[in-house]
Amino acid sequence: EVQLVESGGGLVQPGRSLRLSCTASGFTFGDYAMSWVRQAPGKGLEWVGFIRSKAYGGTTEYAASVKGRFTISRDDSKSIAYLQMNSLKTEDTAVYYCTTCGGDCYSFVYFQHWGQGTLVTVSS
Amino acid sequence: SYELTQPPSVSVSPGQTARITCSGDALPKQYAYWYQQKPGQAPVLVIYKDSERPSGIPERFSGSSSGTTVTLTISGVQAEDEADYYCQSADSSGTYMEHVVFGGGTKLTVL
């Protein structure tokens, strides 16, 4: 059974940094692209970014709203994906979901399995 | 990037058919995907590649595509289908997908 467990969320001040982790099990992590999707309180889903598998160069893509501030990385030996968030803004407050990416996030992109999410609150 | 437009809400009685639409200029060229989200839960993929159903998703869920509009159809709606539904697609400037977009979501109410 595929399991994705996010951790690292919490309260952080504007301008500070936070790193989220996504620990995966139940599948061959290195074969899959991984993605992050967020949801502000009471709002809809917003794609954050993804990282492709090593077979596709481990390359990344980001939403315009986070490009240059957020970085996604992966450690295939530990089956963990990371979301490094810098220069956080109040509008980054959201539940952050880790997902597997169907289609390798290359020829097509969709979000097959989801974690339960971790809440990030950016406030002074 | 581009936008996907969904109606904010759809209401149906139990046993009826619910249709939720999603419109976007790139949909004739790109696949659409649908997710169901119940309060306090993570989204669940219910349709992929316009009309394919993942294993474990009931047969009453189906998807279709026509031009710039895709439709999620739920036949014989049950009370447990009350949820928010999101469409999603992606676009590219070349060979590979670069950006992902979600529709604003549709709240399905079972009367």
mmCIF file of C-alpha atoms in Angstrom:
data_model
loop_
_atom_site.group_PDB
_atom_site.id
_atom_site.type_symbol
_atom_site.label_atom_id
_atom_site.label_comp_id
_atom_site.label_asym_id
_atom_site.label_seq_id
_atom_site.Cartn_x
_atom_site.Cartn_y
_atom_site.Cartn_z
ATOM 1 C CA GLU A 1 0.000 0.000 0.000
ATOM 2 C CA VAL A 2 1.316 3.415 -0.983
ATOM 3 C CA GLN A 3 1.829 5.708 2.005
ATOM 4 C CA LEU A 4 2.991 9.308 1.990
ATOM 5 C CA VAL A 5 3.581 11.066 5.302
ATOM 6 C CA GLU A 6 4.313 14.780 5.399
ATOM 7 C CA SER A 7 6.100 16.426 8.311
ATOM 8 C CA GLY A 8 7.752 19.706 9.217
ATOM 9 C CA GLY A 9 4.788 22.037 9.184
ATOM 10 C CA GLY A 10 4.108 24.637 11.848
ATOM 11 C CA LEU A 11 4.021 28.329 12.639
ATOM 12 C CA VAL A 12 6.703 30.496 11.069
ATOM 13 C CA GLN A 13 7.217 34.246 10.796
ATOM 14 C CA PRO A 14 7.112 36.045 7.446
ATOM 15 C CA GLY A 15 10.485 36.108 5.739
ATOM 16 C CA ARG A 16 11.703 32.971 7.506
ATOM 17 C CA SER A 17 12.325 29.487 6.102
ATOM 18 C CA LEU A 18 10.825 26.044 6.645
ATOM 19 C CA ARG A 19 11.537 22.606 5.211
ATOM 20 C CA LEU A 20 8.836 20.009 4.720
ATOM 21 C CA SER A 21 9.540 16.309 4.322
ATOM 22 C CA CYS A 22 7.502 13.601 2.635
ATOM 23 C CA THR A 23 8.383 10.060 3.670
ATOM 24 C CA ALA A 24 7.184 7.436 1.204
ATOM 25 C CA SER A 25 6.610 3.699 1.464
ATOM 26 C CA GLY A 26 4.862 0.915 -0.416
ATOM 27 C CA PHE A 27 6.400 1.595 -3.832
ATOM 28 C CA THR A 28 9.775 2.028 -5.526
ATOM 29 C CA PHE A 29 10.288 5.685 -4.680
ATOM 30 C CA GLY A 30 13.124 6.272 -7.146
ATOM 31 C CA ASP A 31 10.901 5.324 -10.087
ATOM 32 C CA TYR A 32 8.363 8.084 -9.424
ATOM 33 C CA ALA A 33 8.155 11.823 -9.848
ATOM 34 C CA MET A 34 6.933 13.561 -6.703
ATOM 35 C CA SER A 35 4.907 16.714 -6.366
ATOM 36 C CA TRP A 36 3.644 19.207 -3.795
ATOM 37 C CA VAL A 37 0.153 20.698 -3.873
ATOM 38 C CA ARG A 38 -1.172 23.197 -1.341
ATOM 39 C CA GLN A 39 -4.562 24.389 -0.163
ATOM 40 C CA ALA A 40 -5.072 27.666 1.675
ATOM 41 C CA PRO A 41 -7.754 27.587 4.394
ATOM 42 C CA GLY A 42 -11.186 27.427 2.773
ATOM 43 C CA LYS A 43 -9.710 27.696 -0.728
ATOM 44 C CA GLY A 44 -9.055 25.419 -3.681
ATOM 45 C CA LEU A 45 -6.058 23.338 -4.686
ATOM 46 C CA GLU A 46 -2.889 25.003 -5.963
ATOM 47 C CA TRP A 47 0.026 23.185 -7.553
ATOM 48 C CA VAL A 48 3.395 24.120 -6.014
ATOM 49 C CA GLY A 49 5.915 22.102 -8.017
ATOM 50 C CA PHE A 50 7.325 18.684 -8.803
ATOM 51 C CA ILE A 51 10.579 16.802 -9.183
ATOM 52 C CA ARG A 52 10.989 14.130 -11.812
ATOM 53 C CA SER A 53 12.725 10.820 -11.229
ATOM 54 C CA LYS A 54 16.410 10.337 -11.990
ATOM 55 C CA ALA A 55 15.349 8.598 -15.209
ATOM 56 C CA TYR A 56 14.103 12.009 -16.351
ATOM 57 C CA GLY A 57 17.075 13.891 -14.990
ATOM 58 C CA GLY A 58 15.555 14.688 -11.596
ATOM 59 C CA THR A 59 14.496 18.032 -13.049
ATOM 60 C CA THR A 60 12.033 20.343 -11.344
ATOM 61 C CA GLU A 61 9.198 22.681 -12.293
ATOM 62 C CA TYR A 62 7.491 25.274 -10.088
ATOM 63 C CA ALA A 63 4.425 27.431 -10.018
ATOM 64 C CA ALA A 64 5.095 31.084 -10.743
ATOM 65 C CA SER A 65 3.920 32.029 -7.221
ATOM 66 C CA VAL A 66 6.782 30.113 -5.568
ATOM 67 C CA LYS A 67 9.512 30.055 -8.215
ATOM 68 C CA GLY A 68 12.776 31.384 -6.823
ATOM 69 C CA ARG A 69 11.623 30.919 -3.202
ATOM 70 C CA PHE A 70 10.772 27.207 -2.986
ATOM 71 C CA THR A 71 13.011 24.251 -3.885
ATOM 72 C CA ILE A 72 12.017 20.604 -4.216
ATOM 73 C CA SER A 73 14.626 17.880 -3.769
ATOM 74 C CA ARG A 74 14.677 14.145 -3.189
ATOM 75 C CA ASP A 75 16.738 11.503 -1.439
ATOM 76 C CA ASP A 76 15.990 8.208 -3.175
ATOM 77 C CA SER A 77 18.099 6.245 -0.666
ATOM 78 C CA LYS A 78 15.741 7.350 2.110
ATOM 79 C CA SER A 79 12.518 7.537 0.037
ATOM 80 C CA ILE A 80 12.008 11.162 1.069
ATOM 81 C CA ALA A 81 11.002 14.222 -0.909
ATOM 82 C CA TYR A 82 11.626 17.694 0.471
ATOM 83 C CA LEU A 83 10.105 21.119 0.020
ATOM 84 C CA GLN A 84 12.436 23.909 1.111
ATOM 85 C CA MET A 85 10.470 27.124 1.539
ATOM 86 C CA ASN A 86 12.362 30.401 1.858
ATOM 87 C CA SER A 87 11.215 34.023 2.174
ATOM 88 C CA LEU A 88 7.825 32.862 3.349
ATOM 89 C CA LYS A 89 4.825 35.141 2.957
ATOM 90 C CA THR A 90 1.501 35.197 4.769
ATOM 91 C CA GLU A 91 -0.148 34.016 1.539
ATOM 92 C CA ASP A 92 1.883 30.791 1.733
ATOM 93 C CA THR A 93 -0.297 29.716 4.666
ATOM 94 C CA ALA A 94 -1.844 26.418 3.586
ATOM 95 C CA VAL A 95 -2.026 22.682 4.038
ATOM 96 C CA TYR A 96 0.783 21.217 1.960
ATOM 97 C CA TYR A 97 0.169 17.829 0.366
ATOM 98 C CA CYS A 98 2.817 15.494 -1.018
ATOM 99 C CA THR A 99 1.712 13.423 -4.000
ATOM 100 C CA THR A 100 3.041 10.869 -6.435
ATOM 101 C CA CYS A 101 2.980 12.032 -10.010
ATOM 102 C CA GLY A 102 1.460 9.930 -12.762
ATOM 103 C CA GLY A 103 2.885 10.161 -16.251
ATOM 104 C CA ASP A 104 6.339 10.757 -14.772
ATOM 105 C CA CYS A 105 5.420 14.450 -14.647
ATOM 106 C CA TYR A 106 6.879 14.500 -18.146
ATOM 107 C CA SER A 107 4.513 13.490 -20.938
ATOM 108 C CA PHE A 108 1.526 14.151 -18.718
ATOM 109 C CA VAL A 109 0.953 15.127 -15.086
ATOM 110 C CA TYR A 110 -1.558 14.007 -12.526
ATOM 111 C CA PHE A 111 -1.563 13.273 -8.812
ATOM 112 C CA GLN A 112 -2.211 9.642 -8.082
ATOM 113 C CA HIS A 113 -1.569 9.191 -4.359
ATOM 114 C CA TRP A 114 -1.765 11.866 -1.676
ATOM 115 C CA GLY A 115 -0.507 12.251 1.852
ATOM 116 C CA GLN A 116 -2.732 13.652 4.582
ATOM 117 C CA GLY A 117 -1.006 17.036 4.452
ATOM 118 C CA THR A 118 0.835 19.259 6.889
ATOM 119 C CA LEU A 119 -0.280 22.758 7.881
ATOM 120 C CA VAL A 120 2.067 25.686 7.416
ATOM 121 C CA THR A 121 1.028 28.955 9.035
ATOM 122 C CA VAL A 122 2.975 32.084 8.169
ATOM 123 C CA SER A 123 2.223 34.801 10.683
ATOM 124 C CA SER A 124 3.970 37.293 12.914
ATOM 125 C CA SER B 1 -0.259 28.964 -18.303
ATOM 126 C CA TYR B 2 -3.998 28.973 -18.629
ATOM 127 C CA GLU B 3 -7.138 28.728 -16.526
ATOM 128 C CA LEU B 4 -9.732 26.048 -15.927
ATOM 129 C CA THR B 5 -13.260 27.191 -15.146
ATOM 130 C CA GLN B 6 -15.741 25.177 -13.094
ATOM 131 C CA PRO B 7 -19.210 26.086 -11.755
ATOM 132 C CA PRO B 8 -18.998 26.868 -8.027
ATOM 133 C CA SER B 9 -21.811 24.520 -7.122
ATOM 134 C CA VAL B 10 -24.032 21.735 -8.435
ATOM 135 C CA SER B 11 -27.011 20.229 -6.613
ATOM 136 C CA VAL B 12 -28.794 16.942 -7.325
ATOM 137 C CA SER B 13 -31.169 14.585 -5.555
ATOM 138 C CA PRO B 14 -30.077 11.066 -4.628
ATOM 139 C CA GLY B 15 -30.280 8.674 -7.561
ATOM 140 C CA GLN B 16 -30.082 11.442 -10.155
ATOM 141 C CA THR B 17 -27.158 12.211 -12.469
ATOM 142 C CA ALA B 18 -24.708 14.981 -11.616
ATOM 143 C CA ARG B 19 -22.647 16.634 -14.322
ATOM 144 C CA ILE B 20 -19.740 18.915 -13.459
ATOM 145 C CA THR B 21 -18.069 20.809 -16.279
ATOM 146 C CA CYS B 22 -14.582 22.219 -16.640
ATOM 147 C CA SER B 23 -13.594 24.572 -19.449
ATOM 148 C CA GLY B 24 -10.165 25.583 -20.683
ATOM 149 C CA ASP B 25 -8.556 26.598 -23.950
ATOM 150 C CA ALA B 26 -5.853 23.921 -23.799
ATOM 151 C CA LEU B 27 -8.187 21.016 -23.040
ATOM 152 C CA PRO B 28 -8.431 19.905 -26.702
ATOM 153 C CA LYS B 29 -4.671 19.261 -26.558
ATOM 154 C CA GLN B 30 -4.118 18.180 -22.954
ATOM 155 C CA TYR B 31 -5.668 15.523 -20.765
ATOM 156 C CA ALA B 32 -7.925 16.424 -17.862
ATOM 157 C CA TYR B 33 -8.067 14.808 -14.461
ATOM 158 C CA TRP B 34 -10.664 14.906 -11.669
ATOM 159 C CA TYR B 35 -10.292 14.776 -7.904
ATOM 160 C CA GLN B 36 -12.856 14.344 -5.140
ATOM 161 C CA GLN B 37 -12.221 16.000 -1.769
ATOM 162 C CA LYS B 38 -14.382 15.485 1.282
ATOM 163 C CA PRO B 39 -14.150 17.837 4.293
ATOM 164 C CA GLY B 40 -10.974 17.341 6.295
ATOM 165 C CA GLN B 41 -9.585 14.767 3.878
ATOM 166 C CA ALA B 42 -6.950 14.697 1.169
ATOM 167 C CA PRO B 43 -8.152 14.715 -2.450
ATOM 168 C CA VAL B 44 -8.699 11.415 -4.256
ATOM 169 C CA LEU B 45 -8.134 10.892 -7.987
ATOM 170 C CA VAL B 46 -11.415 9.721 -9.562
ATOM 171 C CA ILE B 47 -10.755 10.181 -13.307
ATOM 172 C CA TYR B 48 -7.502 10.379 -15.263
ATOM 173 C CA LYS B 49 -6.725 10.996 -18.935
ATOM 174 C CA ASP B 50 -10.194 12.483 -19.514
ATOM 175 C CA SER B 51 -12.168 9.263 -19.027
ATOM 176 C CA GLU B 52 -10.127 6.537 -17.327
ATOM 177 C CA ARG B 53 -11.188 5.360 -13.895
ATOM 178 C CA PRO B 54 -8.564 4.295 -11.309
ATOM 179 C CA SER B 55 -9.033 0.978 -9.598
ATOM 180 C CA GLY B 56 -11.351 1.217 -6.622
ATOM 181 C CA ILE B 57 -13.389 4.103 -8.015
ATOM 182 C CA PRO B 58 -17.075 3.177 -8.468
ATOM 183 C CA GLU B 59 -18.374 2.739 -12.010
ATOM 184 C CA ARG B 60 -20.903 5.552 -11.483
ATOM 185 C CA PHE B 61 -18.024 8.004 -11.971
ATOM 186 C CA SER B 62 -17.209 8.714 -15.626
ATOM 187 C CA GLY B 63 -15.473 11.409 -17.627
ATOM 188 C CA SER B 64 -15.819 12.788 -21.127
ATOM 189 C CA SER B 65 -14.280 15.459 -23.311
ATOM 190 C CA SER B 66 -15.622 17.662 -26.079
ATOM 191 C CA GLY B 67 -13.604 20.543 -27.446
ATOM 192 C CA THR B 68 -12.647 22.972 -24.707
ATOM 193 C CA THR B 69 -14.914 21.343 -22.111
ATOM 194 C CA VAL B 70 -14.519 18.201 -20.061
ATOM 195 C CA THR B 71 -17.294 16.742 -17.936
ATOM 196 C CA LEU B 72 -17.352 14.593 -14.828
ATOM 197 C CA THR B 73 -20.563 12.592 -14.665
ATOM 198 C CA ILE B 74 -21.788 10.834 -11.536
ATOM 199 C CA SER B 75 -24.675 8.496 -12.302
ATOM 200 C CA GLY B 76 -27.045 7.439 -9.548
ATOM 201 C CA VAL B 77 -25.627 9.953 -7.069
ATOM 202 C CA GLN B 78 -25.343 8.768 -3.495
ATOM 203 C CA ALA B 79 -25.159 10.815 -0.308
ATOM 204 C CA GLU B 80 -21.506 9.822 0.085
ATOM 205 C CA ASP B 81 -20.678 11.600 -3.192
ATOM 206 C CA GLU B 82 -21.251 14.995 -1.589
ATOM 207 C CA ALA B 83 -17.838 16.648 -1.825
ATOM 208 C CA ASP B 84 -15.752 19.231 -3.630
ATOM 209 C CA TYR B 85 -14.588 18.216 -7.105
ATOM 210 C CA TYR B 86 -11.570 19.691 -8.870
ATOM 211 C CA CYS B 87 -10.477 19.361 -12.465
ATOM 212 C CA GLN B 88 -6.775 19.585 -13.332
ATOM 213 C CA SER B 89 -4.658 19.757 -16.431
ATOM 214 C CA ALA B 90 -1.171 20.773 -17.465
ATOM 215 C CA ASP B 91 0.513 22.626 -20.285
ATOM 216 C CA SER B 92 3.844 22.667 -22.025
ATOM 217 C CA SER B 93 5.816 24.861 -24.349
ATOM 218 C CA GLY B 94 7.474 21.868 -25.968
ATOM 219 C CA THR B 95 8.036 18.194 -25.298
ATOM 220 C CA TYR B 96 7.336 17.959 -21.592
ATOM 221 C CA MET B 97 4.793 19.304 -19.149
ATOM 222 C CA GLU B 98 5.883 22.434 -17.356
ATOM 223 C CA HIS B 99 2.916 23.876 -15.521
ATOM 224 C CA VAL B 100 -0.086 22.450 -13.754
ATOM 225 C CA VAL B 101 -3.427 24.140 -13.260
ATOM 226 C CA PHE B 102 -6.462 23.281 -11.152
ATOM 227 C CA GLY B 103 -9.987 24.483 -11.649
ATOM 228 C CA GLY B 104 -11.528 26.471 -8.814
ATOM 229 C CA GLY B 105 -13.565 23.522 -7.598
ATOM 230 C CA THR B 106 -17.254 22.601 -7.609
ATOM 231 C CA LYS B 107 -19.187 21.800 -4.472
ATOM 232 C CA LEU B 108 -21.585 18.938 -5.131
ATOM 233 C CA THR B 109 -24.575 18.976 -2.810
ATOM 234 C CA VAL B 110 -26.814 15.923 -2.554
ATOM 235 C CA LEU B 111 -30.242 17.224 -1.615
#
